[in-house]
Coordinates of C-alpha atoms in Angstrom, one line a residue:
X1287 CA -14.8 14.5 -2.1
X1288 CA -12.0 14.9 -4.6
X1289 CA -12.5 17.7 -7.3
X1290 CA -13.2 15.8 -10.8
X1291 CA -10.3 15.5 -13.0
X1292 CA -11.0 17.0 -16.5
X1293 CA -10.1 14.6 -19.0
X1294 CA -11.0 16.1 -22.4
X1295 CA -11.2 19.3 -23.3
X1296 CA -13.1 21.5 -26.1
X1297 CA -13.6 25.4 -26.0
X1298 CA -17.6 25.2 -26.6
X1299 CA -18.5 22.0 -24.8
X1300 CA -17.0 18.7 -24.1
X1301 CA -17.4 16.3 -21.6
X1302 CA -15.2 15.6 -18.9
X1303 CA -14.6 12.2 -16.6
X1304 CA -15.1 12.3 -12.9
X1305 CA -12.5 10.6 -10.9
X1306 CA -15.0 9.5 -8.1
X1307 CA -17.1 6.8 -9.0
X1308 CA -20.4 6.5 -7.6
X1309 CA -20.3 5.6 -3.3
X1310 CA -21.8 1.9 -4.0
X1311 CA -19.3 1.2 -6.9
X1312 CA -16.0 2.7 -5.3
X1313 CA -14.8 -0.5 -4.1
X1314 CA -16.4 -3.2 -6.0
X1315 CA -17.5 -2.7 -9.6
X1316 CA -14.3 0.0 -10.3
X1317 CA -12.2 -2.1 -9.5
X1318 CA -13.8 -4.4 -11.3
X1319 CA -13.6 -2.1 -14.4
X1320 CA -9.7 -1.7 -14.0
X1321 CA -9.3 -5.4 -14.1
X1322 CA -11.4 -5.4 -17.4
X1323 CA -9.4 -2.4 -18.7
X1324 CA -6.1 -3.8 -17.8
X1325 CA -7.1 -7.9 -19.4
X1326 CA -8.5 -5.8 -22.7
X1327 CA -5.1 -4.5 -22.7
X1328 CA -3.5 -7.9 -22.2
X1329 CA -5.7 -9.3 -25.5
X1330 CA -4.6 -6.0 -27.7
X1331 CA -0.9 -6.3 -27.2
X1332 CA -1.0 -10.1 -27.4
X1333 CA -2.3 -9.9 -30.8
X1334 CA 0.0 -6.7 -31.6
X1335 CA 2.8 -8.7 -30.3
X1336 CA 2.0 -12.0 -32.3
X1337 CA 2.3 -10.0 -35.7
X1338 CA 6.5 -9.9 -35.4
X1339 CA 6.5 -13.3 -33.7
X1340 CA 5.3 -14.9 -37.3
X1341 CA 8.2 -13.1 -39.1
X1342 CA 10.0 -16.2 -39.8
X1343 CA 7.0 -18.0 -41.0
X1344 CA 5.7 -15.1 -43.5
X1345 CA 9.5 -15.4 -44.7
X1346 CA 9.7 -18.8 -45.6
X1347 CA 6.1 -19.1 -46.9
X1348 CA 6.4 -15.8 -49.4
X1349 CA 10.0 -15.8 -50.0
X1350 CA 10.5 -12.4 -48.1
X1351 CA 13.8 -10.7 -48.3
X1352 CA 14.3 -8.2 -45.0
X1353 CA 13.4 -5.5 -46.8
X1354 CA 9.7 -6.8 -46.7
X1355 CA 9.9 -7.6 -43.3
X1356 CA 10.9 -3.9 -42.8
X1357 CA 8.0 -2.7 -45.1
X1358 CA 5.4 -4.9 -42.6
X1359 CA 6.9 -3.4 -39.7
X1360 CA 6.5 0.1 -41.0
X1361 CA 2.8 -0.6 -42.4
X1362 CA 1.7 -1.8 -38.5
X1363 CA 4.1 1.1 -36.8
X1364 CA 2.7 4.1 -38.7
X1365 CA -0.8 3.2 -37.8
X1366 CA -0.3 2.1 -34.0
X1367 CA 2.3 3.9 -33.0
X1368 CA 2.1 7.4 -35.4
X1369 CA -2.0 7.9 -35.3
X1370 CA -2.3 7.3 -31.7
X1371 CA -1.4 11.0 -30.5
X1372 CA -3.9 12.4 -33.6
X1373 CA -6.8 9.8 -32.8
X1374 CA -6.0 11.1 -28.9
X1375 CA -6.4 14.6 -30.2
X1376 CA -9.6 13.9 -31.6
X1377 CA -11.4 12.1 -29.0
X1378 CA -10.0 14.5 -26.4
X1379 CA -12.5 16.7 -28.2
X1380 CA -15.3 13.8 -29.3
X1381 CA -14.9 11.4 -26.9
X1382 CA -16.4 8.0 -28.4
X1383 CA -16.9 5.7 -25.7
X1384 CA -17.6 2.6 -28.3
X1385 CA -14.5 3.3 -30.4
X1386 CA -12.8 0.5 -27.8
X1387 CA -15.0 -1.9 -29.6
X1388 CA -15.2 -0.4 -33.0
X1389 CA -10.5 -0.2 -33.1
X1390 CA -11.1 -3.9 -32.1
X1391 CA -13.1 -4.7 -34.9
X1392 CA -9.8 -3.6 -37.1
X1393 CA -7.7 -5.9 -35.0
X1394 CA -10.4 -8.8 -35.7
X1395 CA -10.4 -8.0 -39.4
X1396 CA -6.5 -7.8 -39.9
X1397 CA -6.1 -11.3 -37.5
X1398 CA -8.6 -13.3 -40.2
X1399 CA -6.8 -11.8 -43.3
X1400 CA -3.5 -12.4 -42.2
X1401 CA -4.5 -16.3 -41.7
X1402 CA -5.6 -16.4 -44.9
X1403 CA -3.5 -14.0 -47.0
X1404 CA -2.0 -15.3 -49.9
X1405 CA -0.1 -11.9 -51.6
X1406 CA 2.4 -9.7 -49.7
X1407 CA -0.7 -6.8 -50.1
X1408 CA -2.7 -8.5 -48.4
X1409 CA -0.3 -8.7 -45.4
X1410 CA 1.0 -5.3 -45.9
X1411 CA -3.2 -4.9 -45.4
X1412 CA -3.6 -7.2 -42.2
X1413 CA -0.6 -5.1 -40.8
X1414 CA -2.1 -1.8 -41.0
X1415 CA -5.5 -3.1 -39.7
X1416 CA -4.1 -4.5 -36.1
X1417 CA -2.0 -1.2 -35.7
X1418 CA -5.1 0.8 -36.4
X1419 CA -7.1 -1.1 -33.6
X1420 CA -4.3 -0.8 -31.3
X1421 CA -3.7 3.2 -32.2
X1422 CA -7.9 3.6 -31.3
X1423 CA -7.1 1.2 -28.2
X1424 CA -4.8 2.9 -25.7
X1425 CA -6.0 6.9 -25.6
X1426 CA -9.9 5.8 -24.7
X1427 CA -9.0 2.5 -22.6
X1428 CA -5.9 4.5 -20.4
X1429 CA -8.9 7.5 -20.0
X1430 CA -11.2 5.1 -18.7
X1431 CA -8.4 3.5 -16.2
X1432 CA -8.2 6.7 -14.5
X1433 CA -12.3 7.0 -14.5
X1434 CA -12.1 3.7 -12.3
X1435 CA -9.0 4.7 -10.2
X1436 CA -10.6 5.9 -7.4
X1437 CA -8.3 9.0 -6.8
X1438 CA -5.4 6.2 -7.2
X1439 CA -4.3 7.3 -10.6
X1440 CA -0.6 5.7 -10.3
X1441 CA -2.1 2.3 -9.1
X1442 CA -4.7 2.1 -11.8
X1443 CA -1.8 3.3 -14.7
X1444 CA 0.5 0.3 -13.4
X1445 CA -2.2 -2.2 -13.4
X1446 CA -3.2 -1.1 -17.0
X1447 CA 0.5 -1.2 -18.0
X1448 CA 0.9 -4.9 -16.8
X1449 CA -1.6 -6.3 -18.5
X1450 CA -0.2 -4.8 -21.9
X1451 CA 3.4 -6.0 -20.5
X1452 CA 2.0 -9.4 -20.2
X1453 CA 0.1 -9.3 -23.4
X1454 CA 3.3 -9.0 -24.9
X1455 CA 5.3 -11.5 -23.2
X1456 CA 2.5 -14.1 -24.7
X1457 CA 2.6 -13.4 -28.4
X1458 CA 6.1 -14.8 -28.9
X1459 CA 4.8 -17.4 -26.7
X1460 CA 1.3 -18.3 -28.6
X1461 CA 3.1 -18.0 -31.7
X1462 CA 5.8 -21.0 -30.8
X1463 CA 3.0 -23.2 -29.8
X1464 CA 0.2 -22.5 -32.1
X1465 CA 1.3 -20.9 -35.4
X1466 CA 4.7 -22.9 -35.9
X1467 CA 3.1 -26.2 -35.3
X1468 CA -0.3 -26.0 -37.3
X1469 CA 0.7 -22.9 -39.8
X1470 CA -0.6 -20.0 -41.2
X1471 CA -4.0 -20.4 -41.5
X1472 CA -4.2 -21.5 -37.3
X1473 CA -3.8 -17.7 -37.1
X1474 CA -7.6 -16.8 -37.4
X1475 CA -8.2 -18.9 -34.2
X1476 CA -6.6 -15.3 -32.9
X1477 CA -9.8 -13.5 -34.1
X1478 CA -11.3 -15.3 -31.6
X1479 CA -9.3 -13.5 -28.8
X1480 CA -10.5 -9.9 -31.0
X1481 CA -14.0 -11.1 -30.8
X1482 CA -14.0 -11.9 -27.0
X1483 CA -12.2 -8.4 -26.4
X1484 CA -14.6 -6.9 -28.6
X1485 CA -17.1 -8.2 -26.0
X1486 CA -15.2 -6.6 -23.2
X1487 CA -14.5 -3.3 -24.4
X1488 CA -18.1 -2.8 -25.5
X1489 CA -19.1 -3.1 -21.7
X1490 CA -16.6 -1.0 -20.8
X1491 CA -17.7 1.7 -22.9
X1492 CA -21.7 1.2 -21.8
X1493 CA -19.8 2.0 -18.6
X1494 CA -18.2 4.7 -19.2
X1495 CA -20.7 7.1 -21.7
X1496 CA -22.8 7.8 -18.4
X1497 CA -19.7 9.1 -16.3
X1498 CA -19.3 11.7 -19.1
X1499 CA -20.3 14.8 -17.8
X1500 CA -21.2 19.1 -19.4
X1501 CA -18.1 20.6 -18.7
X1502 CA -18.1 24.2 -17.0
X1503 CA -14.9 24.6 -15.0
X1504 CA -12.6 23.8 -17.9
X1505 CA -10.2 26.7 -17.7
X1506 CA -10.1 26.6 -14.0
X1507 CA -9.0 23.0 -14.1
X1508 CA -6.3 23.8 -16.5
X1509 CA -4.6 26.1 -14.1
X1510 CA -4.8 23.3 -11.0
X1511 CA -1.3 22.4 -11.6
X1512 CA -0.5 26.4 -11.3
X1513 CA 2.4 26.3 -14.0
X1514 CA 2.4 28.9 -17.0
X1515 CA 1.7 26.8 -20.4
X1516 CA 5.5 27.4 -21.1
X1517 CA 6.7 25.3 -18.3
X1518 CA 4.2 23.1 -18.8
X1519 CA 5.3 22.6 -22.4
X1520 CA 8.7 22.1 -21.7
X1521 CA 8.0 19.5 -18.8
X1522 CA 6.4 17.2 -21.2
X1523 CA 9.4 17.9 -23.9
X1524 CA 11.4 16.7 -20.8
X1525 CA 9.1 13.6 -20.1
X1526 CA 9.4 12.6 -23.6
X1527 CA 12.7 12.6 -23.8
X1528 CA 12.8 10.5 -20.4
X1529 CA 10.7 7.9 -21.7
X1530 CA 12.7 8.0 -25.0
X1531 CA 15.8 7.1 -23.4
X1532 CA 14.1 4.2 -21.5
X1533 CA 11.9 3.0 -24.6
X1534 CA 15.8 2.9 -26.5
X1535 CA 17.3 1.1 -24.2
X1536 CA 14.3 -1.5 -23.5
X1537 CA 14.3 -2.0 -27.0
X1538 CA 18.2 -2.4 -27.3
X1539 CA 17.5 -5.1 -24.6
X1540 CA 14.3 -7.0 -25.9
X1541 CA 16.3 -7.1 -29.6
X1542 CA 19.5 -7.8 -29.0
X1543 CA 20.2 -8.9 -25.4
X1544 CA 19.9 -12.9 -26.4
X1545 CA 22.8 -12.1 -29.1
X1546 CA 24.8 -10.2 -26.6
X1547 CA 24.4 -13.2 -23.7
X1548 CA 25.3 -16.3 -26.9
X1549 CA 28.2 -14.1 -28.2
X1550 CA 29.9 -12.9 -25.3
X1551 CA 29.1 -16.3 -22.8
X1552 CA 28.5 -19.2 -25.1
X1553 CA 25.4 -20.0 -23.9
X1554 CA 22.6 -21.6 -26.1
X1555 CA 19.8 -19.9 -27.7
X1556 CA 17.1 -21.7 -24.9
X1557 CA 19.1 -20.3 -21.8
X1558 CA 19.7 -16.5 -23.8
X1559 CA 15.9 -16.5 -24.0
X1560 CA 15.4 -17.6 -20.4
X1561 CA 17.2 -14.7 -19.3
X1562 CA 16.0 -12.8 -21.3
X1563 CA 12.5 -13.6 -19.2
X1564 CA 13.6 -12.9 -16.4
X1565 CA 14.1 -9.5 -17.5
X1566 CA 10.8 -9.1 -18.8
X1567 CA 9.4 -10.3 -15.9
X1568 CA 11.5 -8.2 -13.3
X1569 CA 10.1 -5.1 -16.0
X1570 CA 6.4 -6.2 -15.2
X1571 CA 7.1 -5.8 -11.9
X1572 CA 9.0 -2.5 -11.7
X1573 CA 5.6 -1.4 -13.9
X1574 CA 3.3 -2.9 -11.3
X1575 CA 4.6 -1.1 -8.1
X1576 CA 6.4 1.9 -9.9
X1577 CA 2.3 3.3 -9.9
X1578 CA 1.9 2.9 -6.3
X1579 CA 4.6 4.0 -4.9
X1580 CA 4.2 7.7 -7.2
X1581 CA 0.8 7.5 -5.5
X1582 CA 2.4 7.1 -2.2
X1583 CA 6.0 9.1 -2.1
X1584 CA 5.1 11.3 -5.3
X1585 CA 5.9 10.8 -8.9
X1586 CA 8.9 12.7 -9.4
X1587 CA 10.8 10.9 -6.7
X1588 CA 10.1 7.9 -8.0
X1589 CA 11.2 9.4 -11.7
X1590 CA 14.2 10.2 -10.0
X1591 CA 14.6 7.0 -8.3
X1592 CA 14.7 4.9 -11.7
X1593 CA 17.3 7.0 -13.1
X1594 CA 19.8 6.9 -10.1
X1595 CA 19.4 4.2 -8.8
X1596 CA 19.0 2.2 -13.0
X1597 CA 22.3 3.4 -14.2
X1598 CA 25.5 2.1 -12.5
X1599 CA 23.5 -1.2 -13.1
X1600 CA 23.7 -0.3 -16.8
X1601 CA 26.8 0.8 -16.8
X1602 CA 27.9 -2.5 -15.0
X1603 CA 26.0 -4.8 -17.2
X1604 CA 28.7 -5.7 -20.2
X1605 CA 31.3 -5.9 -17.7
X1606 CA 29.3 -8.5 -15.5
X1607 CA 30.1 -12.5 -15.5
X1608 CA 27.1 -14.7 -16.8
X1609 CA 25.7 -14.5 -13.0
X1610 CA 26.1 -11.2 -12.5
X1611 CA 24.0 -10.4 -15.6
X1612 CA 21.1 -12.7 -14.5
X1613 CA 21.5 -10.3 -11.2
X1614 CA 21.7 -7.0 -12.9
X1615 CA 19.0 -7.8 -15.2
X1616 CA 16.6 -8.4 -12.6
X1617 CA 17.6 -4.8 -11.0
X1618 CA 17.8 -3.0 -14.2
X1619 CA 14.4 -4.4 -15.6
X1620 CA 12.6 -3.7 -12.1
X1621 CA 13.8 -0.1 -11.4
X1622 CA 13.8 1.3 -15.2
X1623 CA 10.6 0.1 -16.0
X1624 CA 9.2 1.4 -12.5
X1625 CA 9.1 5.0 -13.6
X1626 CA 6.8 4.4 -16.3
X1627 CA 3.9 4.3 -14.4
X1628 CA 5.0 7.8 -12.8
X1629 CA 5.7 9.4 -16.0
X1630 CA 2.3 9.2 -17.4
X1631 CA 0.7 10.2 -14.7
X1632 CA 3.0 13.1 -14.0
X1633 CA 2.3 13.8 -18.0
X1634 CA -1.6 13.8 -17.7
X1635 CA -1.7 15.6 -14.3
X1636 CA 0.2 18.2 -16.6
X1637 CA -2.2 18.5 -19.2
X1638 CA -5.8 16.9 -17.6
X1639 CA -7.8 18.4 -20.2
X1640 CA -5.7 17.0 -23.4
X1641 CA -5.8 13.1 -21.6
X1642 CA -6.3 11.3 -25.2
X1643 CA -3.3 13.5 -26.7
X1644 CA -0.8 12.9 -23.7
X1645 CA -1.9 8.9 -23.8
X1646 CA -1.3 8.3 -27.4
X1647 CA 1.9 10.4 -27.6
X1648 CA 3.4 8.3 -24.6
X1649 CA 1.9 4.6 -25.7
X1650 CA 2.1 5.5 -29.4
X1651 CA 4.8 7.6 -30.6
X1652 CA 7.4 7.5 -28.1
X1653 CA 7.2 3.8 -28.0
X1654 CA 7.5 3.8 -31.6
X1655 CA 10.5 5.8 -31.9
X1656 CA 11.9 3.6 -29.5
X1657 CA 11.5 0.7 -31.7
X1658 CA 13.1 2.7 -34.6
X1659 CA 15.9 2.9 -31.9
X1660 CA 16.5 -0.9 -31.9
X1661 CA 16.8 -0.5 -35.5
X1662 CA 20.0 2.1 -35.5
X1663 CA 21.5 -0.2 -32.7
X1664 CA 21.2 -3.3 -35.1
X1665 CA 22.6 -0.9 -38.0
X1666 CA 25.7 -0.2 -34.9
X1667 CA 26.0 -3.7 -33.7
X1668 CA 26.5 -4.7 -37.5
X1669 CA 29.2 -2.1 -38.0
X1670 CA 31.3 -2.8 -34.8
X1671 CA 30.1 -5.5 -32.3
X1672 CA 27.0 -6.1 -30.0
X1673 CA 29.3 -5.7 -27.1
X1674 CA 30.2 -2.3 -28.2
X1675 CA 26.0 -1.9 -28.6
X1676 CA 25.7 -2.6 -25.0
X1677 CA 28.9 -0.3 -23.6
X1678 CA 27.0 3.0 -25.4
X1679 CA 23.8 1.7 -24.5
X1680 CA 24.7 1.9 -20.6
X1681 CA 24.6 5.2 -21.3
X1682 CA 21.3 5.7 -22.4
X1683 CA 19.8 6.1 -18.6
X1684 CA 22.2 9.2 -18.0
X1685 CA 19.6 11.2 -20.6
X1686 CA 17.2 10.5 -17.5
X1687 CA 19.4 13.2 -15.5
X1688 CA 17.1 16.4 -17.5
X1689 CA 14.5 15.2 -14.7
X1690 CA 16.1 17.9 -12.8
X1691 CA 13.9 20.7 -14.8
X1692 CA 11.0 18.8 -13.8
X1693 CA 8.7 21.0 -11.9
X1694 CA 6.7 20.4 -8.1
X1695 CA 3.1 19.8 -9.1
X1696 CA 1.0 21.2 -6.5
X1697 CA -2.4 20.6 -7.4
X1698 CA -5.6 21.9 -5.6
X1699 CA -7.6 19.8 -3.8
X1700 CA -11.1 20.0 -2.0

């Protein structure tokens, strides 16, 4: 048997998550509860990803100079993206296994008054409410992932990841056949989606509160990965800086990669965003296998692996014909979104008994900052050119080279 991974940690009592299921639910009903962890994940970022989608609508229909826009943005990314590392704090010391169900509830709210909002408050309102359920979502739902890994913590991260990835590919998606055609107010048919995830995370945490268990080897567990809190501390200021650089140059590509492909190639808006798909997609699947393969070669080769082998595709990328971008996508989007996976893990191995902090910070904050990114790149591309965006953002991957101060983990094992 595996030693039990401490997942939360406080210095009088707080319960911990073992990584072993139960014998007569290792194979079947974990699993089971990783494919419920990773479609709840799916249903969250669609509905976080349907907020920007509606943009142009909200604009027309209020009269909303970009200034607004900005305001909504900022209203939704301080509450997902900012409170995510403080509500990970907290329920690293009172884990609430029903908060999946109660930050859902916000999402439902915010989905039924943005359909019906008829002031810019009430938006500003709706905005804050679906960040708020996705800030409550990811610290408990990525804890409960590893509960149901199985010892397979890099497979169960890059299963949870793909379901968000997809989540967000659909938004756009649901917003150009739903909302455009029937308007506004078809947007409370999404509370429906909350309502049905609502359903799912409540079983999920009925399944989880019984695998929480009276901690008593808490200190010893923090000394498995048998690095002084310095190093430790400075790994993770090393991680976060590694999944900065990628979450800035994802976002340079999700924002502006359809205005670099009409600009520089001529091609129409339709085929820009096909491409662009194809990137996403090759992304999904660098997230999918980039778990697995930490699990089965180690996480920091695989680190490692998306930052050699990622950037002379980067830095080849605003050079390339219209083929070879379609062909450098595909490579760039698989192996720089294949560390992800690997980086979390590495990041919660590092600190097992702060698990809600180290999931919030890296699906919260960093991501957020990465989408304040795609903002200075606009403010660049605006003052020079989009191709000159993309020749400094080929770059970016190079930051990726600290992984060198990356330490061996060498954790204990039974």
């Amino acid at each position: 048997m595996n030693k039990p991974v401490i997942l939360s940690e406080d210095v009088t009592a707080a319960p911990i998550v073992t990584d072993d299921p139960p014998p007569a639910q290792t194979s079947t009903a974990a699993f089971a509860v990783l494919g419920a962890v990773s479609l709840s994940h799916l249903l969250n970022d669609l509905l976080q990803s349907l907020l920007p989608s509606i943009y142009p609508i909200l604009k027309e229909n209020y009269s909303l100079d970009f200034s607004q826009i900005g305001l909504i943005t900022l209203a939704f990314m301080v509450t997902s993206s900012l409170l995510q590392p403080l509500i990970g704090i907290y329920t690293d010391r009172h884990p609430k296994p029903q908060s999946l169900a109660l930050g859902m509830g916000f999402t439902f709210v915010g989905m039924i008054l943005l359909s019906v909002a008829h002031h810019y408050y009430v938006i500003l309102i709706a905005a804050a409410l679906v960040g708020t359920g996705s800030a409550v979502f990811h610290p408990e739902s990525a804890r409960i992932a590893r509960a149901a890994s199985g010892g397979r913590y890099g497979l169960a991260q890059s299963v949870f990841q793909v379901g968000g990835n997809f989540g967000q590919a659909l938004g756009p998606m649901a917003a150009a056949l739903i909302v455009v055609p029937f308007g506004q107010g078809s947007i409370v048919g999404f509370s429906g989606v909350a309502a049905v995830a609502i359903v799912i995370l409540w079983r999920l945490g009925a399944w989880y509160k019984p695998r929480m268990r009276t901690r008593k080897q808490a200190h010893a567990e923090r000394q498995s990965v048998g690095l002084s809190s310095g190093r430790v501390k400075f790994a993770l200021v090393v991680l976060v800086v590694l999944c900065f650089s990628k979450a800035f140059y994802l976002a340079g590509i999700n924002s502006y990669y359809t205005f670099f492909l009409i600009h520089k190639f001529g091609v129409s808006t339709q085929t820009a965003q096909i491409y662009l798909f194809v990137f996403l997609a090759a992304s999904a699947c660098g997230v999918f296998f980039g778990g697995p393969l930490g699990d089965r070669f180690g996480r920091k080769y695989v680190i490692w692996f998306s930052i050699v082998g990622a950037l002379p595709f980067t830095l080849m990328l605003p050079y390339a014909s219209l083929t070879g971008n379609l062909m450098l996508s595909i490579l760039i989007g698989f192996i720089i979104s294949s560390a992800m996976p690997a980086i979390i893990v590495y990041a919660q191995e590092l600190m097992p008994h702060r698990f809600g902090m180290i999931s919030g910070l890296f699906f919260g904050f960093v991501f957020g900052i990465g989408g304040i990114g795609a903002a200075v790149l606009g403010y660049i591309a605006d003052r020079t050119s989009i191709d000159y965006v993309y020749q400094v953002c080929a770059f970016l991957p190079a930051i990726g080279l600290l992984a060198v101060f990356l330490p061996q983990l060498k954790r204990q094992r039974a």
